[in-house]
Amino acid sequence: MMEQGILLCVDDEMMVLSALRDQLRRVYDHRHLIEIAESAEEGLEILDELAGEGYIPLVIISDWLMPGMKGDEFLIEAHRRFPHVIKIMLSGQADEEAVLRARAQANLHEFIVKPWCAEVLIASIDAGLDAFWRREGA
Amino acid sequence: MKIAYKLLIPLVMIFILGFGLLYAIWIHSERAMIDAFEEKSSRVILDQLMQDRQRRLEIERGYLEFVASMAAKVAVEFVSNMNYEGIEQPISELLALDGVKAVQVFDATTDQTFVAAYREGGRSLVGTELPQGLADYQQFRHRLTGHFDARDVDYGYIAIYYDDAPLLGEIDAMERVSLGRIEQIKTDVQHMLAQRISFQLLIFAAAALLLAGGVFLLVYRFVLVPLRALHLGLDGFFAFLQRQEDRIEPIALGGGDEFGDMARSLNKNIEVSAELLQSINALNATLEQKVEARTCQLRLANEKLELSLEGGRLGSFDWDIPRDRYSIDAGWAGMLGCDLGEMGPGLAAWKSLIHPEDLASVNERFGRYLAGEVPHYESQYRVRTKDGGHLWILARGKIVARDPDGRPVRVAGTHMDITHIKETEQRLLDATQRAERALAELQSTQAQLIHSEKMAALGHLIAGVAHEINTPLGAVKSSGTNIAHSLEQALGNLPGLFGLLTQEEVSLFLDLLARARAQTGILPSREARRLTRGLTEELEGEGVTGARRIADILVQLGVRDSPASYLPLIRHPRSDFILDTAYSIAAIATNAANINHAVERAAKIITALKSFSRLDAGGKRSETDLRQNIETVLTLYHNQIKQSTELVCRYAEVPPLSCYPDELCQVWTNLVHNALQAMDSRGTLRIVLEAEKGVAVVTVADTGGGIAPEIRERIFEPFFTTKRAGEGSGLGLDIVRKIVAKHGGHLEMDSEVGVGTTFKVYLPYPEPR
């Protein structure tokens, strides 16, 4: 039970987080913990806290345009702390340079534009998780 | 610097010689002093030696007299007793004394020598005879006095011959040693002196050189350098005067000394001379130019004249009025292409060549001249050439003869071909018209540009608005799907669920649903996590497995504390099924609320966009709430502002203003856009709305880089922009100013580099009628 993974959603809009949480819960509940954060800073806090409790950060879905730390910076920092985690950017608008930066420095798994399609998001997460488990040899 | 070398050598010589002299004098006096000292001390020593000698000699004499007296006392016994053998012993002892050469004892009673002893070749001879040659020695004689019958009896005397030569030799030797020592000391002093002199000479020579060097440096710095500067300056000035130089540098020499004064007065001279020269040059140049221009004019005029005449552009006419004979010269006629013979002789024939449109004015002018109404005849008109074309001519004429009654009988004058002038005039006219047309086009282009500026501003917005719209859209789309799924799950689960639960559990379940429904709004994520953590701990305390997930669901369902009351549901064998069902039912409501929220947000943005896009409407004045008007724009910029900009708004309660609301929107858009760009969206954007003395004042202030003073005057000029090409056309502030002016208001700008820029828009309320 302690080997549970974490799926973390970061967005400054609660409406997006709320929708995402229900969407992910439908697929991954009982298997993984689904956490939401309203800012990049809060996201990093959650990752550190839960990793300390023995959870494995698996997936991060982050908006780009947020007050304070931007999505690309956040994903780069998250990558530094948890290099294996699958990073997805979900944004209505993102600076092209920022996406390139995230790809280069945070090993960005996918960039998905809002409004997004649940199936696409889930498929992307699954693909990432498959690769992850293969890599882990589990 | 030749003078430097000339100066340096004598200076060194003078100093060395001067110091040499001083030193010679000094050393001479010192030597004299030492000599005097030496002499005096020698005398003192010699005196001392002499005194020593005397004392020694006296001591010796005293000693010998004492010996003689003692010997006399001894000898008197022997003499009185006539003991010749006994005396030999004491006499021998006397002889043994140093320097005693002989001893004689004379017996007065016998008047004979009692005993005489002397030394010869180291032996003592005792007898009664003394040898010859004792007179050279000193003689110490003492009377032999004895007592007989209480009276003194003289028995004779004792004489000791003493040789003082050894003593004198000893004293001489000692004096020689002393004198030798004194001589040694003198030589030592001389030697020391010689050594000192060479050292002092060295020091003096060095001092002389140093002093000479110092004096030279002073002279160099304060005399030679200024002299050189003056020399160079004068050289430069002469070169300038001889036109070898284009410009002249003033003499670089300051200071308050005479050289400085000289340099300043020279500089003044140079300055004046340079100015004079320049003005002379300028005058020369102007003169040359004028001469050249005049020559050119003359040449042109000459050429023109020649051309005119040669080319037949100038002709003459002559009209004999009484006979009506009108003639022109042959060259001119050839130019016009008409045959003189062909042309009739009268004025009418000439008039037939004049362009019908011009004929009336020619007749009028000519008639008025003949009637004496105008002093000159001059007229411009077209004449037909033989090939059917027309030439413009300038005709000038004069009455050259009158009859006795004063009536004109002959008129003569010139015709000049002015076709080319006329053509030029026409071209000028065309050009002017074209320029006017271009201006009109430009004005309409400007209007178009103003419109496209508006479109550009809209373009800026659209990128940001995309995010603003896509965010709620994404939420709506996902929440819609979530509702569908939740509904499906809830409907599928509900029938089975009630079969599983006891009456008590059913009421707990319904209670849970009621709590979920009672929730208003969505909890912030931090708060939700805190609650989850609390519930997890409590549930773990109750020994529930998977506490965290259950706590998470409970918090979503609106349970804030005491989760224990739901333990029957949580511990139920199908607890997952029960809780999931409850969550699904609740999710329908939360997702629906989420949709409502998102739609509201989107609607707000659409409204703002709509009011923004109606800018062109030309519109009508309407009573407008300025606060709402401003907030429409801020809504559109919400996305850009929220990133890193702090937005500070202060709205006073102001009465509605009769205005063109859509155009004012454009004013706020431009000012807010500029402010955000100036701050690179990092800083504080301050919006203030207030009213004072019948004027509404809107302040838009940023904490950006400010506007440089040199371009502050220009920022309102159309097409002036500090933005990169393509970012703005430079019409924004021009539009703002026009719109504000349209409202009868005005605009104030205050900017400080590095602090920020503040725009104040003053919009007057119309006077009440």
PDB file of C-alpha atoms in Angstrom, chain A residues 44-135:
ATOM      1  CA  LEU A  44       6.631  21.279  -5.089  1.00  0.00           C
ATOM      2  CA  GLU A  45       5.581  21.223  -1.429  1.00  0.00           C
ATOM      3  CA  ILE A  46       3.164  18.344  -2.057  1.00  0.00           C
ATOM      4  CA  LEU A  47       5.757  16.372  -4.012  1.00  0.00           C
ATOM      5  CA  ASP A  48       8.375  16.736  -1.271  1.00  0.00           C
ATOM      6  CA  GLU A  49       5.900  15.988   1.508  1.00  0.00           C
ATOM      7  CA  LEU A  50       4.378  12.868  -0.063  1.00  0.00           C
ATOM      8  CA  ALA A  51       7.718  11.572  -1.366  1.00  0.00           C
ATOM      9  CA  GLY A  52       8.881  11.821   2.237  1.00  0.00           C
ATOM     10  CA  GLU A  53       5.910   9.665   3.286  1.00  0.00           C
ATOM     11  CA  GLY A  54       6.898   6.970   0.804  1.00  0.00           C
ATOM     12  CA  TYR A  55       4.626   7.795  -2.146  1.00  0.00           C
ATOM     13  CA  ILE A  56       6.165   7.775  -5.636  1.00  0.00           C
ATOM     14  CA  PRO A  57       5.577  10.878  -7.759  1.00  0.00           C
ATOM     15  CA  LEU A  58       4.462   9.422 -11.116  1.00  0.00           C
ATOM     16  CA  VAL A  59       2.790  12.122 -13.189  1.00  0.00           C
ATOM     17  CA  ILE A  60       2.678  15.926 -13.117  1.00  0.00           C
ATOM     18  CA  ILE A  61       0.113  17.801 -15.204  1.00  0.00           C
ATOM     19  CA  SER A  62       0.860  21.516 -15.093  1.00  0.00           C
ATOM     20  CA  ASP A  63      -0.562  24.702 -16.549  1.00  0.00           C
ATOM     21  CA  TRP A  64       1.969  27.147 -18.007  1.00  0.00           C
ATOM     22  CA  LEU A  65       0.569  30.625 -17.322  1.00  0.00           C
ATOM     23  CA  MET A  66       0.340  30.948 -13.549  1.00  0.00           C
ATOM     24  CA  PRO A  67       1.112  33.704 -11.073  1.00  0.00           C
ATOM     25  CA  GLY A  68       4.583  33.277  -9.606  1.00  0.00           C
ATOM     26  CA  MET A  69       6.556  30.352 -10.949  1.00  0.00           C
ATOM     27  CA  LYS A  70       5.660  29.529 -14.558  1.00  0.00           C
ATOM     28  CA  GLY A  71       4.902  25.993 -15.723  1.00  0.00           C
ATOM     29  CA  ASP A  72       8.224  25.453 -17.487  1.00  0.00           C
ATOM     30  CA  GLU A  73      10.268  26.570 -14.478  1.00  0.00           C
ATOM     31  CA  PHE A  74       8.163  24.342 -12.244  1.00  0.00           C
ATOM     32  CA  LEU A  75       8.587  21.282 -14.437  1.00  0.00           C
ATOM     33  CA  ILE A  76      12.339  21.889 -14.690  1.00  0.00           C
ATOM     34  CA  GLU A  77      12.581  22.098 -10.900  1.00  0.00           C
ATOM     35  CA  ALA A  78      10.379  19.002 -10.486  1.00  0.00           C
ATOM     36  CA  HIS A  79      12.571  17.192 -13.006  1.00  0.00           C
ATOM     37  CA  ARG A  80      15.649  18.104 -10.980  1.00  0.00           C
ATOM     38  CA  ARG A  81      14.088  16.617  -7.838  1.00  0.00           C
ATOM     39  CA  PHE A  82      12.261  13.653  -9.407  1.00  0.00           C
ATOM     40  CA  PRO A  83      13.868  12.923 -12.779  1.00  0.00           C
ATOM     41  CA  HIS A  84      11.706   9.857 -13.528  1.00  0.00           C
ATOM     42  CA  VAL A  85       8.327  11.594 -13.120  1.00  0.00           C
ATOM     43  CA  ILE A  86       6.173  11.968 -16.278  1.00  0.00           C
ATOM     44  CA  LYS A  87       5.663  15.669 -17.050  1.00  0.00           C
ATOM     45  CA  ILE A  88       2.717  16.929 -19.093  1.00  0.00           C
ATOM     46  CA  MET A  89       1.981  20.578 -19.812  1.00  0.00           C
ATOM     47  CA  LEU A  90      -1.718  21.442 -20.156  1.00  0.00           C
ATOM     48  CA  SER A  91      -2.260  25.050 -21.118  1.00  0.00           C
ATOM     49  CA  GLY A  92      -4.576  27.359 -23.040  1.00  0.00           C
ATOM     50  CA  GLN A  93      -1.605  29.366 -24.200  1.00  0.00           C
ATOM     51  CA  ALA A  94       2.089  28.871 -23.774  1.00  0.00           C
ATOM     52  CA  ASP A  95       5.146  30.693 -24.890  1.00  0.00           C
ATOM     53  CA  GLU A  96       6.800  28.634 -27.604  1.00  0.00           C
ATOM     54  CA  GLU A  97      10.215  29.144 -26.039  1.00  0.00           C
ATOM     55  CA  ALA A  98       8.895  27.951 -22.698  1.00  0.00           C
ATOM     56  CA  VAL A  99       7.664  24.699 -24.245  1.00  0.00           C
ATOM     57  CA  LEU A 100      11.011  24.190 -25.976  1.00  0.00           C
ATOM     58  CA  ARG A 101      12.781  24.882 -22.701  1.00  0.00           C
ATOM     59  CA  ALA A 102      10.589  22.385 -20.863  1.00  0.00           C
ATOM     60  CA  ARG A 103      11.227  19.778 -23.560  1.00  0.00           C
ATOM     61  CA  ALA A 104      14.972  20.284 -23.373  1.00  0.00           C
ATOM     62  CA  GLN A 105      15.454  20.678 -19.652  1.00  0.00           C
ATOM     63  CA  ALA A 106      12.540  18.870 -18.043  1.00  0.00           C
ATOM     64  CA  ASN A 107      12.130  15.970 -20.478  1.00  0.00           C
ATOM     65  CA  LEU A 108       8.551  17.113 -21.143  1.00  0.00           C
ATOM     66  CA  HIS A 109       6.404  14.102 -22.006  1.00  0.00           C
ATOM     67  CA  GLU A 110       3.688  15.995 -23.865  1.00  0.00           C
ATOM     68  CA  PHE A 111       2.200  19.416 -24.392  1.00  0.00           C
ATOM     69  CA  ILE A 112      -1.622  19.390 -24.532  1.00  0.00           C
ATOM     70  CA  VAL A 113      -3.696  22.477 -25.304  1.00  0.00           C
ATOM     71  CA  LYS A 114      -6.847  23.556 -23.514  1.00  0.00           C
ATOM     72  CA  PRO A 115      -9.671  22.811 -24.016  1.00  0.00           C
ATOM     73  CA  TRP A 116      -8.414  19.265 -23.838  1.00  0.00           C
ATOM     74  CA  CYS A 117      -9.943  15.912 -24.612  1.00  0.00           C
ATOM     75  CA  ALA A 118     -10.026  13.494 -21.668  1.00  0.00           C
ATOM     76  CA  GLU A 119      -9.157  10.492 -23.835  1.00  0.00           C
ATOM     77  CA  VAL A 120      -6.063  12.190 -25.234  1.00  0.00           C
ATOM     78  CA  LEU A 121      -4.870  13.135 -21.773  1.00  0.00           C
ATOM     79  CA  ILE A 122      -5.475   9.660 -20.358  1.00  0.00           C
ATOM     80  CA  ALA A 123      -3.788   8.019 -23.347  1.00  0.00           C
ATOM     81  CA  SER A 124      -0.768  10.257 -22.897  1.00  0.00           C
ATOM     82  CA  ILE A 125      -0.540   9.449 -19.184  1.00  0.00           C
ATOM     83  CA  ASP A 126      -0.901   5.714 -19.890  1.00  0.00           C
ATOM     84  CA  ALA A 127       1.828   5.820 -22.524  1.00  0.00           C
ATOM     85  CA  GLY A 128       4.083   7.586 -20.082  1.00  0.00           C
ATOM     86  CA  LEU A 129       3.279   5.113 -17.296  1.00  0.00           C
ATOM     87  CA  ASP A 130       3.910   2.139 -19.595  1.00  0.00           C
ATOM     88  CA  ALA A 131       7.335   3.495 -20.461  1.00  0.00           C
ATOM     89  CA  PHE A 132       7.923   4.211 -16.784  1.00  0.00           C
ATOM     90  CA  TRP A 133       7.109   0.688 -15.633  1.00  0.00           C
ATOM     91  CA  ARG A 134       9.167  -0.799 -18.448  1.00  0.00           C
ATOM     92  CA  ARG A 135      12.099   1.340 -17.399  1.00  0.00           C
TER      93      ARG A 135
END
